[in-house]
Amino acid sequence: MSAVQEALPAVRSSRDATVRRFALTDSIFHGMTRAAAILVLVLLGGVAISLVAGSWQALSTFGFSFLTSESWNPVTEKFGALAPIYGTIITSAIAILIAVPLGIGIAIFLTELCPRPLRRPIGMAVELLAGIPSIIYGIWGLFVLAPFLQTTVQPFIISVFHGVPGLNGLFAGPPYGIGLLTSAMILAIMILPFITSITKDVFDTVPSVLKESAYGIGCTTWEVTRRVVIPYTRIGIMGGVMLALGRALGETMAVTFVIGNAHRISTSLFAPATTISATIANEFTEAVGDLYTSSLVALGLILFVITFLILAIARYMLMRIDARTGA
């Protein structure tokens, strides 16, 4: 008994040391994770402050007209962001309209219809598209896609919609090959892997019992997909779409090759145009004068705000979906 009593202090001391070591380790881990979270906020705030400071000269010189003017003339130092904003929004919107149905369709095929031996090769082939550098997409678009559209697709579409009210202006003008539609198609190909991969992953999270129950009562594959799979995973699908939209808004090199880099607004999807990122990439190294440089930085600030607003709207939509489903 005395030996046990003599050993108790040593056991208590060892236990206290272990507890203190765990507490210290936990405290260090907590501090490091908090510092990492704060660092992200500091970096985001630093980027925003630097953009505001760099664009202040242009914003104070042109005021609100910087957002509403189409003019972009470095010689007379008259700058307006309307044409790049228009090109950025239109190309990204068209790319999303093309890529979302294709991406969701591919994900449905891979998870519900594709023979099992082919699922992995096809899935890997789609995901490999995300690893191709954007400049390769731009070169392919300029030397392959644009000439094909110029000689075949665009003349056919122009002839079909000629004289059709509302659509003749949308598909009017000479077939340049490059332009809004071409850049949107390149963007759609680039963001397709993101939508497909994320949608496929969230489709795989659907419990088998839900799908088997639906099949058990006589539902077809389409009905199971529409009534069970997509409603169960719509938050994940929305997240994938927003990630792809963020990629489309900020894409630079591929769009620069095929959009035409023209600072004007046209109702025709075949007309050359420009985007915010393409304008910055094309002109920043050649910008002479503080006002010119400040105007380019102001374009970056606008792109920053557009991306932030889109992500905030997406977050709000997800919260509404959670509230409706009672999650």
XYZ file of C-alpha atoms in Angstrom:
327
model
C 0.000 0.000 0.000
C 2.845 2.339 0.851
C 4.419 1.724 -2.566
C 1.182 2.746 -4.263
C 0.960 5.878 -2.157
C 4.546 6.738 -2.973
C 3.815 6.350 -6.714
C 0.715 8.578 -6.716
C 2.585 11.913 -6.705
C 4.677 10.840 -9.680
C 1.554 9.758 -11.570
C -0.188 13.039 -10.787
C 2.878 14.993 -11.840
C 3.110 13.096 -15.144
C -0.605 13.606 -15.786
C -0.385 17.328 -15.045
C 2.586 17.646 -17.387
C 0.690 15.848 -20.126
C -2.361 18.074 -19.620
C -0.210 21.209 -19.732
C 1.504 19.981 -22.905
C -1.861 19.304 -24.555
C -3.149 22.704 -23.452
C -0.048 24.418 -24.848
C -0.322 22.534 -28.138
C -4.013 23.372 -28.419
C -3.331 27.017 -27.642
C -0.611 27.201 -30.319
C -2.885 25.514 -32.859
C -5.738 27.868 -32.007
C -3.471 30.893 -32.383
C -2.052 29.726 -35.709
C -5.479 29.084 -37.236
C -6.750 32.446 -35.965
C -3.689 34.187 -37.409
C -4.259 32.449 -40.773
C -7.886 33.616 -40.839
C -6.885 37.163 -39.904
C -4.138 37.111 -42.548
C -6.717 36.370 -45.248
C -8.777 39.382 -44.156
C -5.680 41.572 -43.998
C -4.625 40.543 -47.507
C -8.131 41.152 -48.858
C -8.267 44.538 -47.202
C -4.784 45.383 -48.452
C -5.727 44.548 -52.022
C -8.881 46.654 -51.784
C -7.039 49.620 -50.252
C -4.249 49.487 -52.847
C -6.777 49.362 -55.689
C -8.710 52.315 -54.301
C -5.522 54.312 -53.778
C -4.208 53.496 -57.244
C -7.473 54.341 -58.988
C -8.276 57.479 -56.984
C -6.864 59.872 -59.585
C -9.013 58.432 -62.366
C -12.135 58.250 -60.204
C -11.704 61.802 -58.952
C -11.022 63.101 -62.476
C -13.872 61.404 -64.314
C -16.278 60.733 -61.472
C -19.317 58.598 -62.179
C -18.880 59.136 -65.914
C -15.989 56.676 -65.775
C -18.597 53.925 -65.398
C -20.939 55.260 -68.070
C -18.548 56.430 -70.784
C -17.515 54.229 -73.692
C -14.585 56.449 -74.637
C -11.062 55.101 -74.229
C -8.495 57.408 -75.788
C -4.976 57.458 -74.314
C -3.963 60.355 -76.596
C -6.582 62.767 -75.242
C -6.621 61.011 -71.837
C -10.345 60.372 -71.969
C -11.137 57.073 -70.336
C -14.357 55.199 -69.650
C -14.952 51.672 -68.371
C -18.340 50.924 -69.918
C -17.049 48.910 -72.890
C -14.775 46.611 -70.810
C -17.525 46.122 -68.223
C -20.002 45.239 -70.967
C -17.609 42.767 -72.575
C -16.756 41.123 -69.245
C -20.372 40.597 -68.235
C -21.623 39.466 -71.652
C -18.834 36.959 -72.318
C -19.099 35.485 -68.826
C -22.894 35.247 -69.005
C -22.833 33.498 -72.397
C -20.091 31.155 -71.191
C -22.187 30.188 -68.167
C -25.265 29.644 -70.349
C -23.250 27.266 -72.536
C -21.202 25.481 -69.881
C -23.789 24.880 -67.137
C -26.142 22.622 -69.149
C -23.182 20.788 -70.681
C -21.416 20.364 -67.349
C -24.497 19.126 -65.511
C -25.338 16.827 -68.425
C -21.855 15.293 -68.400
C -22.053 14.832 -64.627
C -25.430 13.099 -64.939
C -24.056 10.823 -67.635
C -20.987 9.905 -65.579
C -22.945 9.154 -62.404
C -26.153 7.627 -63.749
C -25.774 6.400 -67.332
C -22.140 5.804 -68.224
C -20.886 2.176 -68.198
C -18.669 1.705 -65.165
C -15.437 0.902 -67.108
C -15.737 4.203 -68.986
C -16.500 6.473 -66.036
C -12.935 6.962 -64.901
C -11.378 7.593 -68.362
C -14.087 10.067 -69.369
C -13.964 11.807 -65.996
C -10.193 12.142 -66.195
C -10.400 13.449 -69.755
C -12.832 16.179 -68.683
C -10.742 17.123 -65.662
C -7.601 17.329 -67.800
C -9.174 20.278 -69.608
C -8.688 22.291 -66.411
C -4.943 21.696 -66.569
C -4.433 23.167 -70.030
C -2.838 26.652 -69.792
C -5.120 29.482 -70.798
C -2.680 30.709 -73.432
C -3.059 27.363 -75.228
C -6.816 27.887 -75.319
C -6.196 31.355 -76.730
C -3.873 30.111 -79.468
C -6.283 27.306 -80.385
C -9.158 29.753 -80.454
C -7.290 32.218 -82.664
C -5.891 29.767 -85.203
C -8.533 27.013 -85.215
C -11.887 28.064 -83.757
C -12.016 31.635 -85.088
C -11.263 30.717 -88.741
C -13.825 27.907 -88.551
C -16.489 30.254 -87.207
C -15.557 32.918 -89.757
C -15.887 30.677 -92.788
C -18.786 28.409 -91.803
C -20.826 29.142 -88.689
C -21.056 32.928 -88.661
C -22.025 33.387 -92.348
C -24.712 30.735 -91.933
C -26.143 32.344 -88.786
C -26.057 35.800 -90.365
C -27.988 34.553 -93.403
C -30.534 32.683 -91.263
C -31.369 35.625 -88.986
C -31.118 38.333 -91.623
C -34.328 40.336 -91.528
C -35.615 38.694 -88.335
C -36.627 41.490 -85.937
C -34.646 41.462 -82.720
C -32.249 38.736 -83.815
C -30.782 40.349 -86.931
C -28.982 42.902 -84.757
C -27.756 40.217 -82.373
C -26.096 38.293 -85.197
C -25.218 41.136 -87.571
C -22.070 42.452 -89.142
C -19.229 40.918 -91.114
C -18.006 37.508 -89.936
C -14.732 38.441 -88.266
C -14.328 35.099 -86.544
C -13.131 36.810 -83.379
C -15.485 38.671 -81.078
C -17.799 38.290 -78.108
C -19.255 34.922 -79.095
C -15.877 33.358 -79.849
C -14.398 34.439 -76.534
C -17.508 33.231 -74.718
C -17.170 29.820 -76.354
C -13.512 29.617 -75.280
C -14.512 30.578 -71.741
C -17.241 27.923 -71.754
C -14.704 25.245 -72.650
C -12.349 26.472 -69.924
C -14.925 26.492 -67.113
C -16.616 23.254 -68.177
C -14.266 21.037 -66.106
C -14.991 22.997 -62.931
C -18.749 22.642 -63.280
C -18.545 18.991 -64.326
C -16.107 17.909 -61.615
C -17.886 19.643 -58.747
C -21.333 18.552 -59.935
C -20.181 14.945 -60.307
C -18.689 14.979 -56.813
C -21.871 16.303 -55.226
C -23.983 13.827 -57.223
C -21.884 11.040 -55.696
C -22.914 12.222 -52.215
C -26.595 11.433 -52.807
C -27.506 8.466 -50.551
C -28.158 5.333 -52.586
C -31.297 4.628 -50.582
C -32.958 7.769 -51.958
C -32.326 6.819 -55.569
C -33.190 3.167 -55.007
C -36.474 4.170 -53.375
C -37.345 6.348 -56.359
C -36.492 3.558 -58.796
C -38.519 1.191 -56.638
C -41.732 3.148 -57.155
C -41.218 3.174 -60.922
C -39.362 6.432 -61.568
C -37.240 6.721 -64.677
C -33.618 7.880 -64.651
C -34.718 11.349 -65.745
C -37.292 11.542 -62.952
C -34.786 10.366 -60.344
C -32.290 12.942 -61.539
C -34.812 15.780 -61.661
C -36.765 14.933 -58.516
C -34.095 13.461 -56.249
C -30.502 14.055 -57.304
C -30.622 17.714 -58.371
C -32.791 18.943 -55.461
C -30.534 17.124 -52.986
C -27.352 18.642 -54.447
C -28.486 22.056 -55.675
C -26.348 23.937 -53.143
C -23.228 22.146 -54.364
C -24.189 22.736 -57.981
C -24.652 26.438 -57.272
C -21.221 26.548 -55.649
C -19.638 24.971 -58.726
C -21.377 27.427 -61.028
C -20.205 30.389 -58.946
C -16.633 29.065 -58.946
C -16.780 28.749 -62.728
C -18.245 32.249 -63.052
C -15.402 33.653 -60.980
C -12.926 31.961 -63.315
C -14.722 33.335 -66.366
C -14.807 36.904 -65.052
C -11.072 37.021 -64.421
C -9.760 35.079 -67.419
C -7.210 37.110 -69.325
C -4.943 35.482 -71.894
C -7.421 33.263 -73.724
C -9.935 36.094 -74.033
C -7.258 38.558 -75.160
C -6.432 36.353 -78.142
C -9.959 36.045 -79.545
C -12.138 38.944 -78.402
C -10.729 41.546 -80.788
C -9.704 44.141 -78.142
C -11.978 46.901 -79.438
C -13.194 49.555 -76.983
C -16.729 49.816 -78.259
C -20.139 48.401 -77.477
C -22.066 46.560 -80.163
C -25.320 44.644 -80.005
C -23.857 41.997 -82.318
C -22.237 38.968 -80.706
C -19.933 38.704 -83.718
C -18.422 42.163 -83.197
C -14.967 42.655 -81.630
C -15.033 43.901 -78.051
C -12.876 43.873 -74.931
C -13.001 42.864 -71.289
C -11.547 44.371 -68.128
C -8.797 41.797 -67.767
C -7.920 41.904 -71.477
C -7.648 45.700 -71.403
C -5.336 45.638 -68.402
C -3.155 42.913 -69.911
C -2.894 44.685 -73.266
C -2.213 48.208 -72.088
C -0.645 48.227 -68.648
C 2.948 47.901 -69.866
C 2.373 50.678 -72.404
C 0.542 53.045 -70.070
C 2.220 56.454 -70.132
C 1.112 59.008 -67.571
C -0.384 58.761 -64.129
C -3.974 59.191 -65.318
C -3.668 56.352 -67.843
C -2.203 54.009 -65.222
C -4.800 55.062 -62.670
C -7.587 54.317 -65.142
C -6.271 50.778 -65.651
C -6.073 50.262 -61.896
C -9.639 51.555 -61.671
C -10.654 48.800 -64.093
C -9.071 46.304 -61.713
C -11.053 47.810 -58.843
C -14.269 47.462 -60.836
C -13.510 43.812 -61.585
C -12.790 43.275 -57.883
C -16.151 44.799 -56.941
C -18.047 42.841 -59.618
C -16.543 39.554 -58.415
C -17.278 40.410 -54.790
C -20.883 41.318 -55.565
C -21.455 38.128 -57.543
C -20.037 35.985 -54.740
C -22.152 37.868 -52.185
C -25.290 37.348 -54.269
C -24.446 33.664 -54.631
C -23.981 33.366 -50.878
C -27.322 35.058 -50.296
C -29.017 32.686 -52.742
C -27.539 29.695 -50.929
C -28.803 31.053 -47.615
C -32.279 31.432 -49.092
C -32.177 27.862 -50.364
C -31.072 26.640 -46.923
C -33.899 28.582 -45.284
C -36.520 27.147 -47.662
C -35.333 23.585 -47.188
C -35.108 23.989 -43.428
C -31.416 23.113 -43.365
